[in-house]
Amino acid sequence: MKLSSTITAILLLSALPTLAARAESQHTRDLVKALAGDNESARSAARQVLPRQGLDAVPLLLPLVAHENPSVWRAAVRVLADIANATSIAGREAERTELTRQMMSLIEPGQSAHNIEQGLRLLQIALAPDADVTPIGALLRDPVFRERAREILVETGTRPAAQALYQYLPEADPDFTCAVLDALGQLKFPDIEGLVEGVLKGTDATLSACAARALSWTGDVDALPAYWRAVRLADDTTRFETSKAFLRLLESIAERGGNWDLVLYSYRGLLAESPDPVIRGAALAGLGEYGDETVIPEIVEAVKQDPSSYLVGPASEALAQLQGRAAARGLVAVYEDAPATLRYPLLALLGNAGEPSALTPIQNALQGDDPAGQRMACMALADLAVADAVSLLLEALGSAGDELRPHALKALWLLADRLGAQGVAEGAGRAYLALYKIVEEPAQRDRALEGIRRFPIPEAYEVLLAGLEEGKLESLPVATLADIAKGLRDAGHADQADSILDSLVSRAQTTQDVQALLNSAGGLGPAFGQRLGFINEWMLVGPFPWKQEDGFTVNHVGAPDVDLSAKYGPEGDQKAWARHTAGDASGMLNLAGIFGMLESVKVYGFAEISVPEEVQAVFRVGSDDGIALWVNGERIHSNNVDRGMALDQDAAGAVLHAGKNQILVQVTQGGGGWNFCCRVTQVDGAPLGFSVEQAGLGSDRTDPADQTDRAIDETET
Amino acid sequence: MISRRDFMRRSAAGLVGAAAAGKARAAYVAPGDKVRVGLIGCGGMGSRHLVALLENPNCEVTAVCDVAMSRYHDAIGKVKEMTGRDVEGFQDYRHLLDRQDVDAVFIATPDHWHPLLAIHGCEAGKDVYVEKPVCPTVAEGRAMVQAGRRFGRVVQVGTQQRSMPVFQKAIEVVHSGRIGTVTSATAWIGTNGWNVTESPQPVPKGLDWDLWLGPAPWAPYSPERFGGFMGWHDYARGGQLTNWGVHLMDILHWGIKQDRPLSVQAIGGSHREHSGQDNYENIEAIFEYPGCNVTWEQRHGESYANKSYGIKFQGTEGQLLVDRSSYVVLPDSIGIPEFVGEPEKSWANPDHHNNFFDCVRSRRRPAADIEQGFRSTTAVLLAGIALKTGRKLHWDSEAETFIRDADANRYLSRAYRAPWRL
């Protein structure tokens, strides 16, 4: 390439951004025009899009900050704020600098108060960490804007902002000095220590308090003597603020670590010296926060020495902060000797201490004659969550008057739940059983029963069975009671579980009920399944080739006169009927297990059931994959589907004659799992009572004269 | 007791904290005693609290306070009407904190006052019930927690859903595992309805406007600020996001057993002629929590399961949707019927009040302790910051700062207008 061509190319390339910028500017101008127009909808749209224009929009937006229409200037400020936020990320530093430069124009001398206010708000976002804040610092010297400038410098939080405040501090008049010191304290400006310590050690109590606050974040151990001096010299108007600053300093020292003894010593000093109970209380709380079990006696002693009892609250907080077994034992040890006012919160702490020996003082309180102590003890027992607490609460309930009873009952509920959550099954079971016997409101009985279900104990069985016999549990869902039976079975009480399930069969009207009973059935076999309506015994023949588009047919098995002795297919590969029985209560026949993992096949199943009189029945089938169903030769249902099996997937009605009735199913298999189940119910969903006839070879239906091979007719779909 | 002249002198000198602290401590409340309550803020929520408190045998309202004289006069009248008693009213809360016959304060002011009032209440030796959202910024919330612990006070947050049986039972279901492992959850509500327009006017007689502003930047009085503070970023940081958001995220946190998000991102918009609002009408936020994704949906006409607001816990086996009226568990095959709770009679919930009073007496942690309420508030505040900064933010819940984002961290605290300070 020639040199001239290279230069031309460079010039063209360098012009591209300019051209692009011009193109964007027109778009930007249109958006800004919409933002400043009268159409509110257009303004909303422009406000959403404009931040994406970045710096390009800023010169056009800044004049709008002074717009007379509040909707316009507010929208402009929001867009500018969005742009400022967008540029405050790595890689956009140059844009941020330029944005800041332009925004500074809003706070220049001579600008309106409105512009300065909005400019300061925007600069708070836009200023980079190292940005020069001189124009904002200058406003500290303006009596009108100094407070807003101070606030914005604090919120900006940059080092130059802190330096501007620090440089201004000597000029601040007395009224404003504390505000600036507060700002420097909030900014944690590290270079102020010398200056502030000077103020802290001065004679002006107000300034001294302000300085104490400003320094409290430092956690400087060396500042402790100056703080002690300031606290001791403080007058009535500054003592609290100075002491509070001292407390903050102690917390800072503690958080830095390594000076625990000094911190505790200082708290003890405040406890001994401060005339202010709030500060003494805070000192107590500090002892608990940063001390160990050795501080317990002095905390209790402080409460004893406080005639107003104000310290009970802070002392409780202090004691609550102490962790570990040694602390728990320490609480048990001081309980009996503690002032009565502190014993109430101590009971709560003992309950949460996780210390077995705490049971004794709680028991004493429960069995004492102080009603308030008894109430607190009830809740403490619930918190302690040990099995022995059940008996204590039941004992209390047995003798409780009207006042204590609701507290004891509430505690027993909590205890039951907590024991359950901790896996203390026997205790939880006893608690729920007791509650079941006590409560009368149906929802509460259900809740107790749910607890019994989850944590069954042998004693519960008697209660449940009696309830069932007396009809008291009829309102409970079958699923709930079935779950209880399962719990009993899991706990080794199979006989009791079976008894409960027996009593529930006739009530199982929904699929969920039946599923719950099956889930609880354990080792109960097909006989139990038949009581739920499952047909468990089937004659099966197959498999036969099948494709989904083939649908269903029955002609080739000769329905309605099914010949169970017939054989199908070519010589050497003939299929004959054979009896199969479901392996468990679920009534499911696993065809893949019987015939193998095949694809694109079908089988037929045949069963005979007898009912004493004509009845309207509902057949509920589940299948993997499709299924068709004939009753007494009439097809009542087909579902040519590719699916997994679930209980009661399809349902179809049919009238059953008195005596024998023939049931024929075709179950198809595309691929994967292959099984089915069939259940017969009454119209209301309850299982239908029937007997299964032993259909098959030698039965009345088998016609020895008609044992010829039959051709498969696939015409019906 | 401190004199009013001393009081004003201290304020002028910059010692504006609980100026009377140390002299105004409350008496010890024995288990059988009524808790003596001072109400600060007698407006919309405060007046609801007042009625509920006056009906509650566990407490006695002994003082009321509002920057608007007409409001505290109304409150005095309500006390007289319902109890026959005369109580004193104040315009400046510091006089209320001065009283020996106030054991606990109920704070029902605009959001920007919650931190200082709660802290000053603790410093005056009172137990504190503070309305939600706990705080406008994270730093203030942490300071509230510290004050409660430092001075050994009971501090309960007005997230009363913690005391409502419908939520308690719903959470029992979620924690039971019946809907499987909860891997995502959603809280939803309708849009913000507050507009930021204003018509500055002279301060009405009897209103201490400067005190209403308190630590917020100075601004001229307008009825829109006074009556619609939730729309203004200087007083409430998010409209519905922080108003209902705290309630809903509080229950969501409870259900997922997590209250410390790992990250947050958000978008928002006001697409219906409200381009100038401080708070967007519509807000969508996505949080990462350990083991669970969480979304906040603030949309027009948002509704799930016929609930116009609520929380949805999505488990591996099913879902639970809950609001104040009921919860439902889907699919039906899980076998948990819909639970319909007692109709909510008032936002001032007596059960929540009683939990607070029980804790004032027993010194137990309340059902909605300040730390927990602060964390629920923090979540929605972080979403608001993500919305402003327009980027995904990663949260260090121990340091309570954003990770490697000093600019986003600017939104975690605010400067107080002098002479107010944390």
Coordinates of C-alpha atoms in Angstrom, one line a residue, chain A residues 538-541 544 553-568 576-578 604-608 630-634 661-666 695-704 706-708 710:
Chain A
W538 CA -55.7 -62.6 35.7
M539 CA -55.4 -65.1 32.8
L540 CA -52.9 -63.5 30.4
V541 CA -52.1 -64.4 26.8
F544 CA -48.5 -60.3 20.2
T553 CA -59.0 -55.3 19.1
V554 CA -60.7 -58.2 20.8
N555 CA -62.0 -60.4 18.0
H556 CA -59.1 -62.7 17.9
V557 CA -59.7 -63.9 21.5
G558 CA -63.3 -64.6 20.7
A559 CA -64.9 -62.2 23.1
P560 CA -67.5 -62.3 24.4
D561 CA -67.0 -66.1 24.4
V562 CA -63.4 -66.1 25.4
D563 CA -61.9 -69.5 25.2
L564 CA -59.2 -69.8 27.8
S565 CA -58.0 -73.1 26.4
A566 CA -57.4 -71.6 22.9
K567 CA -53.9 -71.1 21.5
Y568 CA -52.9 -68.4 19.2
A576 CA -51.7 -69.9 25.5
W577 CA -53.6 -68.4 28.4
A578 CA -51.8 -68.7 31.8
Y604 CA -54.7 -59.7 26.8
G605 CA -55.9 -60.2 30.3
F606 CA -59.1 -62.0 31.4
A607 CA -60.8 -62.2 34.7
E608 CA -64.1 -63.2 36.1
W630 CA -64.2 -54.8 27.9
V631 CA -66.9 -55.8 30.4
N632 CA -69.1 -58.7 29.5
G633 CA -68.0 -58.3 25.9
E634 CA -68.7 -54.5 25.7
N661 CA -69.0 -61.0 34.9
Q662 CA -66.2 -61.2 32.4
I663 CA -63.5 -58.6 32.4
L664 CA -61.1 -58.4 29.4
V665 CA -58.2 -56.0 29.0
Q666 CA -55.7 -55.3 26.3
A695 CA -61.4 -68.7 35.4
G696 CA -59.2 -70.9 33.4
L697 CA -58.7 -74.4 32.1
G698 CA -61.4 -76.6 33.3
S699 CA -63.8 -73.8 34.0
D700 CA -67.3 -73.8 32.7
R701 CA -66.3 -71.3 30.1
T702 CA -63.8 -73.6 28.4
D703 CA -65.3 -75.5 25.5
P704 CA -63.2 -78.5 24.8
D706 CA -63.5 -75.5 20.3
Q707 CA -59.8 -75.7 21.0
T708 CA -58.8 -74.8 17.5
R710 CA -57.8 -68.8 16.0

